[in-house]
Coordinates of C-alpha atoms in Angstrom, one line a residue:
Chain A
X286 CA 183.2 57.5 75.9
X287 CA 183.4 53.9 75.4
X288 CA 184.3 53.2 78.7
X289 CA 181.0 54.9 79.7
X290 CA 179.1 53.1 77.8
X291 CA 179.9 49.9 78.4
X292 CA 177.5 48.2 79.2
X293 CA 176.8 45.7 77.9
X294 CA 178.1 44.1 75.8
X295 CA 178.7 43.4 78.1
X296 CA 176.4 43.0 77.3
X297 CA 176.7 42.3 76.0
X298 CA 176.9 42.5 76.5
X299 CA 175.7 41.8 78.0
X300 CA 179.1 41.3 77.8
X301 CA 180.9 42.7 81.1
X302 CA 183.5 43.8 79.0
X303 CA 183.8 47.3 78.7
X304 CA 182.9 47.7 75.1
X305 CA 180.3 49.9 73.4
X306 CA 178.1 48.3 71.6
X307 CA 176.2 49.9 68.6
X308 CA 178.6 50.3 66.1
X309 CA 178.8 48.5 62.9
X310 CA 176.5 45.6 62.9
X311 CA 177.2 44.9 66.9
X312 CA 173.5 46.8 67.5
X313 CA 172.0 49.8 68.7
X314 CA 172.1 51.6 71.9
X315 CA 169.2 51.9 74.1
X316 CA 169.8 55.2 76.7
X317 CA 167.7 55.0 79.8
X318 CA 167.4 58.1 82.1
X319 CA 167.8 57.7 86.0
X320 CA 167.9 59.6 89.0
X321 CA 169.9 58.8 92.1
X322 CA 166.5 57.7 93.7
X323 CA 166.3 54.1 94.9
X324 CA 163.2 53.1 93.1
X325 CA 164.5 54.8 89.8
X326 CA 168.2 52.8 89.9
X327 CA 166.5 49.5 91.0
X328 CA 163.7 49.8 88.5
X329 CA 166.0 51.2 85.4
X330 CA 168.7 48.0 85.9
X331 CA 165.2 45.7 85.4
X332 CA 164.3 47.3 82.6
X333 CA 168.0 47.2 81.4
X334 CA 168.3 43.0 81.8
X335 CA 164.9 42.4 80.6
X336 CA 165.9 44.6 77.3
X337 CA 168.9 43.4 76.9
X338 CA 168.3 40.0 77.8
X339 CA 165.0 39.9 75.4
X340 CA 166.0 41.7 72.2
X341 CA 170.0 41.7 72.5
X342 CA 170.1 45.6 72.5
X343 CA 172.5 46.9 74.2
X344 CA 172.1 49.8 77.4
X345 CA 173.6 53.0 78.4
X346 CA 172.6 54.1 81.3
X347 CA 172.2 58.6 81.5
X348 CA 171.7 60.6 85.0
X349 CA 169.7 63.1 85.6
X350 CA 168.8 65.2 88.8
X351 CA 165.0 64.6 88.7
X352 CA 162.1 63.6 86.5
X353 CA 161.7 66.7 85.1
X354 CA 165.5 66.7 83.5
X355 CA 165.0 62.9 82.1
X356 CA 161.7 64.4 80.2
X357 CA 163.9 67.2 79.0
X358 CA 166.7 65.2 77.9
X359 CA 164.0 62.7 76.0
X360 CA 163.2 66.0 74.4
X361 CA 166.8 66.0 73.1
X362 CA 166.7 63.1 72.2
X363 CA 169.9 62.4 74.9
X364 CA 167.4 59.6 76.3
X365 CA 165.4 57.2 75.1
X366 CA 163.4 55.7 77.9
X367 CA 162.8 56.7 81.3
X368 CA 160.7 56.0 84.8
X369 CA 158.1 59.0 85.6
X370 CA 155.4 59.3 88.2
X371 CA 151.8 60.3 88.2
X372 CA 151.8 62.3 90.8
X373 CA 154.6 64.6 89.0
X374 CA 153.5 64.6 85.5
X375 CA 149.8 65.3 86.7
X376 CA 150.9 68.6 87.7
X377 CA 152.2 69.4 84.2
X378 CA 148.8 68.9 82.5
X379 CA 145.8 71.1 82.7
X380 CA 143.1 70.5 84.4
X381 CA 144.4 67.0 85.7
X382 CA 145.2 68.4 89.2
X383 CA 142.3 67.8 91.0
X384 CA 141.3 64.3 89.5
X385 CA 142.1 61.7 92.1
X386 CA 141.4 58.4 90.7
X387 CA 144.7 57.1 89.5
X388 CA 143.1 54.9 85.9
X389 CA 141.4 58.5 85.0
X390 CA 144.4 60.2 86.1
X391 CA 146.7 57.9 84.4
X392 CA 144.5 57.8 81.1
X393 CA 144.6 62.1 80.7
X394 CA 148.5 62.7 81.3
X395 CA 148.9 59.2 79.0
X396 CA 146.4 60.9 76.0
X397 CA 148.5 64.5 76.9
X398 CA 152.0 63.8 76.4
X399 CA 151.3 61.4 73.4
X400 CA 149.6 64.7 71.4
X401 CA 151.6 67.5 72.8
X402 CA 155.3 65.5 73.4
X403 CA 155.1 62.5 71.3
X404 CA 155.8 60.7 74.8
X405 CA 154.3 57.6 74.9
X406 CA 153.3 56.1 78.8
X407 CA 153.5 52.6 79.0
X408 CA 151.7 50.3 81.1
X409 CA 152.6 50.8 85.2
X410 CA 155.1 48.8 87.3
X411 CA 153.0 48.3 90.5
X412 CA 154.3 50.7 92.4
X413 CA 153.8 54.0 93.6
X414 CA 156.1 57.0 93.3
X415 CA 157.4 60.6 94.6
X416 CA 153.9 63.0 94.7
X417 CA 153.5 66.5 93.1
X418 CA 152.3 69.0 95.6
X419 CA 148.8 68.7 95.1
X420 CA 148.9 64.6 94.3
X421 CA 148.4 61.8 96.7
X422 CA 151.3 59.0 97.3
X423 CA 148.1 56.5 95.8
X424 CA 148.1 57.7 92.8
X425 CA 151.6 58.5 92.0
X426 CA 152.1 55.7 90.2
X427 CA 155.1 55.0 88.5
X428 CA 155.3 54.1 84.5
X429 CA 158.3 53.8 81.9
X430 CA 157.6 56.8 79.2
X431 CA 159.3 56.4 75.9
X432 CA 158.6 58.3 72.4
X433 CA 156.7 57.3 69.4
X434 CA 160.1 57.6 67.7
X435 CA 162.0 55.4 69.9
X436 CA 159.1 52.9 69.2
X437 CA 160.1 53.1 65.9
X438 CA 163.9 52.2 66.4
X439 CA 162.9 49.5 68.6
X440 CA 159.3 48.0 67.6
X441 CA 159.5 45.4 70.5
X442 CA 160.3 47.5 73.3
X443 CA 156.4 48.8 74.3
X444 CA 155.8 45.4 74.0
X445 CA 159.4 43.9 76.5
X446 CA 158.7 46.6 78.8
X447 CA 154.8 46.1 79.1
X448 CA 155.3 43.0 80.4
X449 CA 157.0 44.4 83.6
X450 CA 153.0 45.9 84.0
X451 CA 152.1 45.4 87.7
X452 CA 154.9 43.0 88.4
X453 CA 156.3 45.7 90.8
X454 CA 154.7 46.7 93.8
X455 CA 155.6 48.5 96.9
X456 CA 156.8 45.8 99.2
X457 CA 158.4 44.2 96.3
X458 CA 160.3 47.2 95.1
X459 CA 161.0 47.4 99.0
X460 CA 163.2 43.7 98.9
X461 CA 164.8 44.6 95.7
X462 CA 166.1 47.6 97.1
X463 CA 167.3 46.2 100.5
X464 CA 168.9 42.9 98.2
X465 CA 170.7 45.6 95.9
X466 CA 172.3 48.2 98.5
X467 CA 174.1 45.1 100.3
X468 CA 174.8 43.6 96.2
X469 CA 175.1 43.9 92.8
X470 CA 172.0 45.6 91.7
X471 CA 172.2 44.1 87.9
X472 CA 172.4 40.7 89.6
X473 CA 169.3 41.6 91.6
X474 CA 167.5 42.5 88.9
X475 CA 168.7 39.0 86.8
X476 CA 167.8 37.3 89.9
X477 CA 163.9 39.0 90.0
X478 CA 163.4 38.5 85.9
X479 CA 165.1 34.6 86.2
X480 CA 162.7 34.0 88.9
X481 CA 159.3 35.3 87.0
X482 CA 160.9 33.1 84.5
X483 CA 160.9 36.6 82.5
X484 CA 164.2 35.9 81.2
Chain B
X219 CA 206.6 14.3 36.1
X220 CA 205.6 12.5 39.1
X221 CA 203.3 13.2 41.9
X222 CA 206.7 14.4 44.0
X223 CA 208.5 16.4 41.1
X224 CA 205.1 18.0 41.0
X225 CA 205.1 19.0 45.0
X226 CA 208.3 20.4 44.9
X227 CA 208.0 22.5 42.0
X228 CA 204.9 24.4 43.4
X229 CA 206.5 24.5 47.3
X230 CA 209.6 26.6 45.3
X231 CA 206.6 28.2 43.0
X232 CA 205.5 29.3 46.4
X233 CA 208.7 30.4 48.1
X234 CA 209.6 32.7 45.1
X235 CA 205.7 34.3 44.8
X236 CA 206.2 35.7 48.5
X237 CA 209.9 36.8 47.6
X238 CA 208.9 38.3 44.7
X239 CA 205.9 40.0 46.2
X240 CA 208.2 40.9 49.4
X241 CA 210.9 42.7 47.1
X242 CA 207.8 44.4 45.4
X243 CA 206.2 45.2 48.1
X244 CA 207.3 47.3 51.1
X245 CA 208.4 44.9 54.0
X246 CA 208.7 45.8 57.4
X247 CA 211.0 44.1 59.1
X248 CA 214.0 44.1 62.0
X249 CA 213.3 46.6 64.5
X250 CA 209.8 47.5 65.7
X251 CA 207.3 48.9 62.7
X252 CA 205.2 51.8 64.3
X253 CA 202.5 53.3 62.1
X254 CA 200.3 56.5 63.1
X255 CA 196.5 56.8 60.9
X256 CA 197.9 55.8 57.4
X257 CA 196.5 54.4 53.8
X258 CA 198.8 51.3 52.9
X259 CA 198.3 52.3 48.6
X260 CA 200.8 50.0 47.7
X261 CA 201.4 46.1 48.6
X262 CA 202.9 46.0 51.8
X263 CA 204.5 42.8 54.1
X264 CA 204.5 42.9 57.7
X265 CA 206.5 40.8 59.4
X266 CA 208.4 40.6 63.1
X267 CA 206.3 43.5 65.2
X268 CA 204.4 46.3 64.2
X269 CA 202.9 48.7 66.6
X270 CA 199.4 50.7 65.7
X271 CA 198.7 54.5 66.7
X272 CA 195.7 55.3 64.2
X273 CA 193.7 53.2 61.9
X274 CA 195.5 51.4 58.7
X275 CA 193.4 51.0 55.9
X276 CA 194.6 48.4 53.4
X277 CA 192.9 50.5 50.0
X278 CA 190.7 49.0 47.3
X279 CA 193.7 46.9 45.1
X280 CA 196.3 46.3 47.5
X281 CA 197.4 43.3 49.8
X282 CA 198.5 43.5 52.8
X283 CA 200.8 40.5 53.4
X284 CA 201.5 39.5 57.0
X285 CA 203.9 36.9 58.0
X286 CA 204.0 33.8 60.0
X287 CA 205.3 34.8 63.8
X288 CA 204.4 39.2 63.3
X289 CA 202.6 40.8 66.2
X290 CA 200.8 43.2 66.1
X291 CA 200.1 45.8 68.7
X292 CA 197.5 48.3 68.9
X293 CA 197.4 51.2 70.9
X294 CA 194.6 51.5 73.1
X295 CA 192.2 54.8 72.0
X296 CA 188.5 55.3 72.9
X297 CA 186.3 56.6 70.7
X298 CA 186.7 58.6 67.3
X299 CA 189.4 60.6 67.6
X300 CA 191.9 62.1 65.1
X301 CA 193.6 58.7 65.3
X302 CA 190.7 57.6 63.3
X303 CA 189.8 57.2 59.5
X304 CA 186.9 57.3 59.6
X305 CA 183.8 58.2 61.7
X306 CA 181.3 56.6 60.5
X307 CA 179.9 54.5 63.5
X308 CA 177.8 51.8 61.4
X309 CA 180.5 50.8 59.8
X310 CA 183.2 51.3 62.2
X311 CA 184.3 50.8 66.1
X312 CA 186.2 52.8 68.3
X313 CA 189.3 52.4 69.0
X314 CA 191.5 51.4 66.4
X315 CA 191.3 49.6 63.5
X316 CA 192.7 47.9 60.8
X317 CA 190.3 48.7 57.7
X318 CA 190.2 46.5 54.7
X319 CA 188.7 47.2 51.1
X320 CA 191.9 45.6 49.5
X321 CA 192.9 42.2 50.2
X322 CA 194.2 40.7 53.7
X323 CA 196.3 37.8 53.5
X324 CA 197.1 36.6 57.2
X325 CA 198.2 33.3 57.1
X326 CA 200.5 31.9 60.5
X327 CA 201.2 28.4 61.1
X328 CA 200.2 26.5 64.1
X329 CA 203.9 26.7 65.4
X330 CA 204.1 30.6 64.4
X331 CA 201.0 32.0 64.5
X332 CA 200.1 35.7 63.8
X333 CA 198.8 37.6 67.0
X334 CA 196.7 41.0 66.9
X335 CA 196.0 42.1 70.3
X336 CA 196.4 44.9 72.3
X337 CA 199.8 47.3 73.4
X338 CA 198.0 48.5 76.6
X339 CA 200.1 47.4 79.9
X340 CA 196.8 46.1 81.2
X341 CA 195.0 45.4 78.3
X342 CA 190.6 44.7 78.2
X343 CA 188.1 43.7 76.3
X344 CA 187.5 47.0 73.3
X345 CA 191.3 47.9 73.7
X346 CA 191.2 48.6 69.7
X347 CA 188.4 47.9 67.4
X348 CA 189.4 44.9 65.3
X349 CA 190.2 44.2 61.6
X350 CA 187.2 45.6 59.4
X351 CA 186.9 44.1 56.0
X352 CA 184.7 46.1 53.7
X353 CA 183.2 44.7 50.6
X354 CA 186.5 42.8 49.7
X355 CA 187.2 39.4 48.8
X356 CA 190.0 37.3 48.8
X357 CA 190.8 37.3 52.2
X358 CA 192.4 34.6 54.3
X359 CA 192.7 35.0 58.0
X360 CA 194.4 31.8 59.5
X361 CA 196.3 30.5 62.7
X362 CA 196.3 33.9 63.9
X363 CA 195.4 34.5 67.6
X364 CA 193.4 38.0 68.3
X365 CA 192.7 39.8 71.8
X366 CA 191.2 42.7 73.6
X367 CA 189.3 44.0 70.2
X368 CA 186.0 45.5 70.3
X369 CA 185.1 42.8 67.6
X370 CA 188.0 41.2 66.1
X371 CA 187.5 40.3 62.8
X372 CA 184.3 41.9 61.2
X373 CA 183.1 41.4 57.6
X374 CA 180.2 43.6 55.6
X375 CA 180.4 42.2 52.5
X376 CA 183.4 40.7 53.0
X377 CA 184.6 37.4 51.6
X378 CA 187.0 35.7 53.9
X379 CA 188.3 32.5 55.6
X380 CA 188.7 32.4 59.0
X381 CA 190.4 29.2 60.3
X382 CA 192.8 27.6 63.0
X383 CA 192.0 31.0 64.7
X384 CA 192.3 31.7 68.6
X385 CA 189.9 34.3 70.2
X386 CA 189.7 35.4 73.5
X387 CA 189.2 38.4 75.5
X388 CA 187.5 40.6 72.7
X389 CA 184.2 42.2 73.1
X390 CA 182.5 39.8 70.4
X391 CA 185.5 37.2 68.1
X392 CA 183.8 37.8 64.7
X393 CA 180.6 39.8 63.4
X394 CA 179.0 39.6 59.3
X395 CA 176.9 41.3 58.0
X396 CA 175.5 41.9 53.9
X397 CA 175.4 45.2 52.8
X398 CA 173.6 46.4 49.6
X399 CA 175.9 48.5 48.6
X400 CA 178.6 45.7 48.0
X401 CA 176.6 44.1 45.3
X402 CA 177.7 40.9 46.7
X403 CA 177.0 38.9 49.9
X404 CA 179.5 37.8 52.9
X405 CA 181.1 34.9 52.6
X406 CA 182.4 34.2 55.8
X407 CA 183.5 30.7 56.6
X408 CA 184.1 30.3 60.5
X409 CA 186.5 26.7 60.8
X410 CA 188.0 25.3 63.2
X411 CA 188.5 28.0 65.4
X412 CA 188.9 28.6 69.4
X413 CA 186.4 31.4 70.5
X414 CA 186.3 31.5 74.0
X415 CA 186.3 33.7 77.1
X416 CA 185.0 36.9 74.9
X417 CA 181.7 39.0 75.7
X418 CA 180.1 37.5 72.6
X419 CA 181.3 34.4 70.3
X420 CA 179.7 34.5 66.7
X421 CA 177.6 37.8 65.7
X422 CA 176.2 37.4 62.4
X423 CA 173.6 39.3 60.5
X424 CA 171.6 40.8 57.5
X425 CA 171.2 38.2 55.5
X426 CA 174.7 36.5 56.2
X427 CA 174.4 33.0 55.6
X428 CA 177.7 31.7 57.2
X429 CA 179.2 28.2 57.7
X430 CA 180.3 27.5 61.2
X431 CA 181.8 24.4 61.3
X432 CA 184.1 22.2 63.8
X433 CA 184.7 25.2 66.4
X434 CA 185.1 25.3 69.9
X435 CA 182.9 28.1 71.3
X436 CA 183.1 28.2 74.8
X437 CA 182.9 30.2 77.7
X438 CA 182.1 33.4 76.3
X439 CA 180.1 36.1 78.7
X440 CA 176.8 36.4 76.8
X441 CA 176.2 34.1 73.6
X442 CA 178.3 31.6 71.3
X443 CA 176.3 32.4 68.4
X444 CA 174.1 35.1 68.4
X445 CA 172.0 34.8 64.6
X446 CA 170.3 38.5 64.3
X447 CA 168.2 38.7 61.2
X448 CA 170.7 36.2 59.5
X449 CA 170.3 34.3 56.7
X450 CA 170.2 30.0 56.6
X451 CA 173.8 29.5 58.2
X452 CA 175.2 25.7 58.4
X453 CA 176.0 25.2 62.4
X454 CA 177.2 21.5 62.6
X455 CA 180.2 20.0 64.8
X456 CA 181.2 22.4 67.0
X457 CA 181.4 22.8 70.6
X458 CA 179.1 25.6 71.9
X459 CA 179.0 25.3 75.9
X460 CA 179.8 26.8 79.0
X461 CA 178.8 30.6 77.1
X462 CA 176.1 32.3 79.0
X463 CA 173.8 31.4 76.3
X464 CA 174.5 29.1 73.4
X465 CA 173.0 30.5 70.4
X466 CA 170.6 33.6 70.3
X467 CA 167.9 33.8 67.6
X468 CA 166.4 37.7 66.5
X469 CA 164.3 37.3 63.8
X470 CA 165.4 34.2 62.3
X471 CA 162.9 33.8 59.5
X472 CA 165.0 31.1 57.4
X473 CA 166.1 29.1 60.3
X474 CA 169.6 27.6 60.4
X475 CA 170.9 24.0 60.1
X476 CA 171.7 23.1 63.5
X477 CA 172.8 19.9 63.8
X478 CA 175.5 17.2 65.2
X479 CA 176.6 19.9 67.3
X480 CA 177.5 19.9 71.3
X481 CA 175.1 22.1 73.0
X482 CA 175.6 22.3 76.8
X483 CA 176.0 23.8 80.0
X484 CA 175.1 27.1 78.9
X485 CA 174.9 29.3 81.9
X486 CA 171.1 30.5 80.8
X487 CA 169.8 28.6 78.2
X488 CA 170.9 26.7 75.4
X489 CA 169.0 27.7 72.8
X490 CA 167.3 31.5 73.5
X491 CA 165.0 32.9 71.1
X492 CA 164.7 36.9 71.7
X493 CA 161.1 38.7 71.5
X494 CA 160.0 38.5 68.1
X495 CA 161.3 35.1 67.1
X496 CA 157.9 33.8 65.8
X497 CA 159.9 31.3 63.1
X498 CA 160.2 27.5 64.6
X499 CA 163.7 26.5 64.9
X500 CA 164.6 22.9 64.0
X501 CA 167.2 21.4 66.3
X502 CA 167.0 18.1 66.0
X503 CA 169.8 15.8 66.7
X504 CA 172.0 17.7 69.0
X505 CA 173.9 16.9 72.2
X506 CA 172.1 18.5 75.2
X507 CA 174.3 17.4 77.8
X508 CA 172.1 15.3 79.2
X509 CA 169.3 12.8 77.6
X510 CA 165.9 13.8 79.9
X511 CA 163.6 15.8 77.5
X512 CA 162.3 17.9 79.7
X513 CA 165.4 18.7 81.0
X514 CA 166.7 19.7 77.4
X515 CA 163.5 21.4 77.0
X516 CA 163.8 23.7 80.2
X517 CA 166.7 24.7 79.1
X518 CA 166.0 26.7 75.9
X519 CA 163.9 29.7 76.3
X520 CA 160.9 29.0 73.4
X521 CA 157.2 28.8 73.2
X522 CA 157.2 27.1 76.6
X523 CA 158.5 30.5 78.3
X524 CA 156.5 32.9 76.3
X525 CA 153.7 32.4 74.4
X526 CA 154.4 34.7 71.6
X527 CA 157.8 32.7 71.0
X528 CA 158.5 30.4 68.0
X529 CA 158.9 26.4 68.8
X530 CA 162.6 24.8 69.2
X531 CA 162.6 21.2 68.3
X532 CA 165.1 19.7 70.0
X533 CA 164.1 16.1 68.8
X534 CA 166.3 13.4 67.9
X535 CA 168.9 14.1 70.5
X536 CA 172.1 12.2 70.6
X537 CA 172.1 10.0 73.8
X538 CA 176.0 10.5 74.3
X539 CA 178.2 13.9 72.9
X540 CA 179.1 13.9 68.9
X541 CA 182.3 12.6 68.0
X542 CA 184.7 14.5 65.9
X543 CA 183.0 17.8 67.0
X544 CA 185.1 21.0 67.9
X545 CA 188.8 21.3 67.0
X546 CA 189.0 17.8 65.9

């Protein structure tokens, strides 16, 4: 277990030493849920420096075979964080299948997994995801979704992770893939935040 | 009686106090000590080497006495398995650990120094947890030389001197913290110690108000000092460079006194406050490596980065390094 963790402290943290942090006073334990897709292990090692890097919480890192299983193991509580799409969600909220403007779209699955999950969609990387069957590419945007409870644990993290809002787009998510398959993606991402001066 | 009569009487006082408590106490000795998941409930002496399966707690009342020149081996165990005491994880790590709500007394020499580290063939960073003292006081942890722990010496509550100390290769050296329950705070003086090449340097926390003083802190993977909600510690003379950041403030509302103190080459930033740190930091006289302002400047992460960050005023800077800082 610990050496599955690791992380950080690596973290430690950051640490690259295979230790887990969140025992005794060391911290907490942020999980984030990813799929093997590109965008989602690029996206989830930004969100891992930039949370690491600005709060000193440590990361796990949890797989999951789509979107669908991340929202189910948020449900669990086996997750605490994890990148979604539009296009997907949409199709999981009533009435929201035939809207196509993206804000109106993104405004009506935000207000419906915040009453009916306690999921809580933060504001949009920049870049668009995977489509539903009835959704267009456009407005599958992609946004991290957290809970209202996980908000509690960590009170800074809407406010970390928000500042990633637009900083993604296509072509940009494009270079960091193509930097991080030939790489190290958590230096990729270091490299990306450093450069913003994010970090 | 002279001043000499005097020295001699207490250096045999001495010799026949740990003779006395060795024949009192249960002494390992000679051939290899190996201990599975045990309560020591008596005063105990280790000495030569002693090899641990499962944790050791040292109970509430007794001392565990450890000899100049003893190592001590743990085995390496993830997790919270039956090896373990306890499974509580905000008070405990994985792995093994040495648990401590009686008294510790650890004191080596700097020719024979006591070493905690791990038993694995190829040992790393977490191997076993670390030596865990719990609302105790008393405790003296010096010339001893610890490796491969998850965090090597940790203190809630815990009243202990750590000096002359070597640390290297753990996932963080040492971590305080107050806890409530204790009905007293940590006292956990940090002096004169080597903390280098680990994850993490200094961790300290809720409320801990500790006094780091004269230590060489350097090249550890992520922070030197990493102040997390800490009380108003006293960081002066030490070396804290070369870590991939200096020192880390989260929620720092007291500040800490950070002065005369080397303060460079820190792979990120020197000084880093994390989101959240809204308290100024004063930081004057300091050596920055380097005597350009804005050169210091750029390299702490404050206000200047992110406007919802504190201020760091890094002052008053020396215009050459400070003498008599680190191990000196």
């Amino acid at each position: 277990m610990k050496k599955s963790v690791l992380i950080l402290i690596a973290c430690l943290f950051f640490l690259h030493v295979q230790v887990m942090a969140g025992y005794a006073c060391v911290g907490r334990i942020l999980t984030i849920s990813m799929t093997d897709s590109p965008d989602q292990q690029m996206v989830a090692q930004i969100m891992s420096v930039l949370i690491t890097e600005r709060t000193g919480t440590a990361i796990e890192f949890v797989k999951a075979a789509d979107v669908q299983e991340s929202e189910k193991k948020m449900e669990k509580g086996e997750a605490d964080i994890f990148i979604s799409y539009l296009g997907i969600a949409q199709g999981s909220v009533e009435g929201a299948e035939s809207i196509t403007n993206p804000q109106e779209t993104y405004a009506i699955v935000k207000a419906h997994y915040l009453q009916n999950l306690g999921m809580v969609w933060l504001k949009p990387f920049g870049y668009s995801g995977p489509t539903g069957n009835d959704s267009t590419q456009q407005q599958s945007i992609a946004a991290p979704v957290t809970t209202k409870t996980v908000l509690d644990r960590f009170p800074v993290l809407d406010r970390v992770i928000n500042k990633l809002e637009g900083k993604i787009d296509n072509a940009i998510l494009k270079q960091l893939a193509e930097q991080a398959s030939s790489g190290d993606p958590r230096e990729v991402a270091k490299s990306f935040l450093k450069t913003r001066n994010m970090i | 009686m002279n001043k000499e009569t005097l020295q001699i009487y207490r250096a045999v006082g001495f010799i026949i106090s740990i003779a006395v408590f060795m024949l009192t106490a249960g002494a390992a000795c000679g051939e290899q000590l190996v201990l599975d998941k045990t309560v020591l409930d008596k005063d105990t002496v280790w000495q030569g080497e002693v090899l641990l399966q499962g944790d050791v707690e040292v109970a509430t009342g007794v001392t565990l006495l450890i000899m100049p020149g003893t190592v001590i081996k743990v085995a390496r165990k993830d997790g919270f398995g039956s090896f373990k005491l306890y499974e509580d994880k905000n008070n405990h790590f994985p792995g093994i650990e040495i648990v401590v709500r009686g008294k510790i007394i650890a004191q080596g020499t700097e020719e024979q120094a006591i070493v905690f580290t791990s038993a694995a063939e190829k040992p790393s960073p977490g191997d076993w947890g670390g030596v865990n003292i719990l609302a105790s006081k008393n405790n003296i942890i010096e010339y001893c030389e610890f490796s491969y722990a998850h965090t090597a010496v940790h203190g809630h509550s815990a009243h202990v001197v750590i000096s002359r100390c070597y640390f290297h290769h753990n996932g963080v050296a040492t971590g305080q913290k107050n806890v409530k329950e204790a009905g007293f705070d940590c006292v956990m003086p940090m002096l004169y110690n080597r903390i280098t090449e680990n994850g993490g340097g200094i961790l300290y926390g809720g409320g801990s108000t500790p006094l780091i003083v004269h230590n060489e802190i350097s090249n550890n993977k992520f922070f030197g000092i990493y102040a997390k909600k800490g009380g108003l510690a006293t960081i002066r003379y030490n070396n804290i460079v070369n870590n991939g950041k200096g020192v880390i403030l989260f929620l720092i509302k007291n500040g800490m006194l950070l002065r005369d103190n080397n303060i460079a080459g820190n792979e990120d930033y020197n000084i880093s406050l994390l989101e959240g740190q809204t308290w100024d930091l004063d930081a004057r006289h300091n050596w920055w490596g380097e005597t350009d302002d804005a050169k210091i400047r750029a390299k702490n992460c404050d206000k200047a980065n992110d406007d919802t960050l504190a201020l760091i005023d890094v002052s008053n800077a020396t215009d050459a390094p400070i003498k008599g800082a680190g191990l000196k």
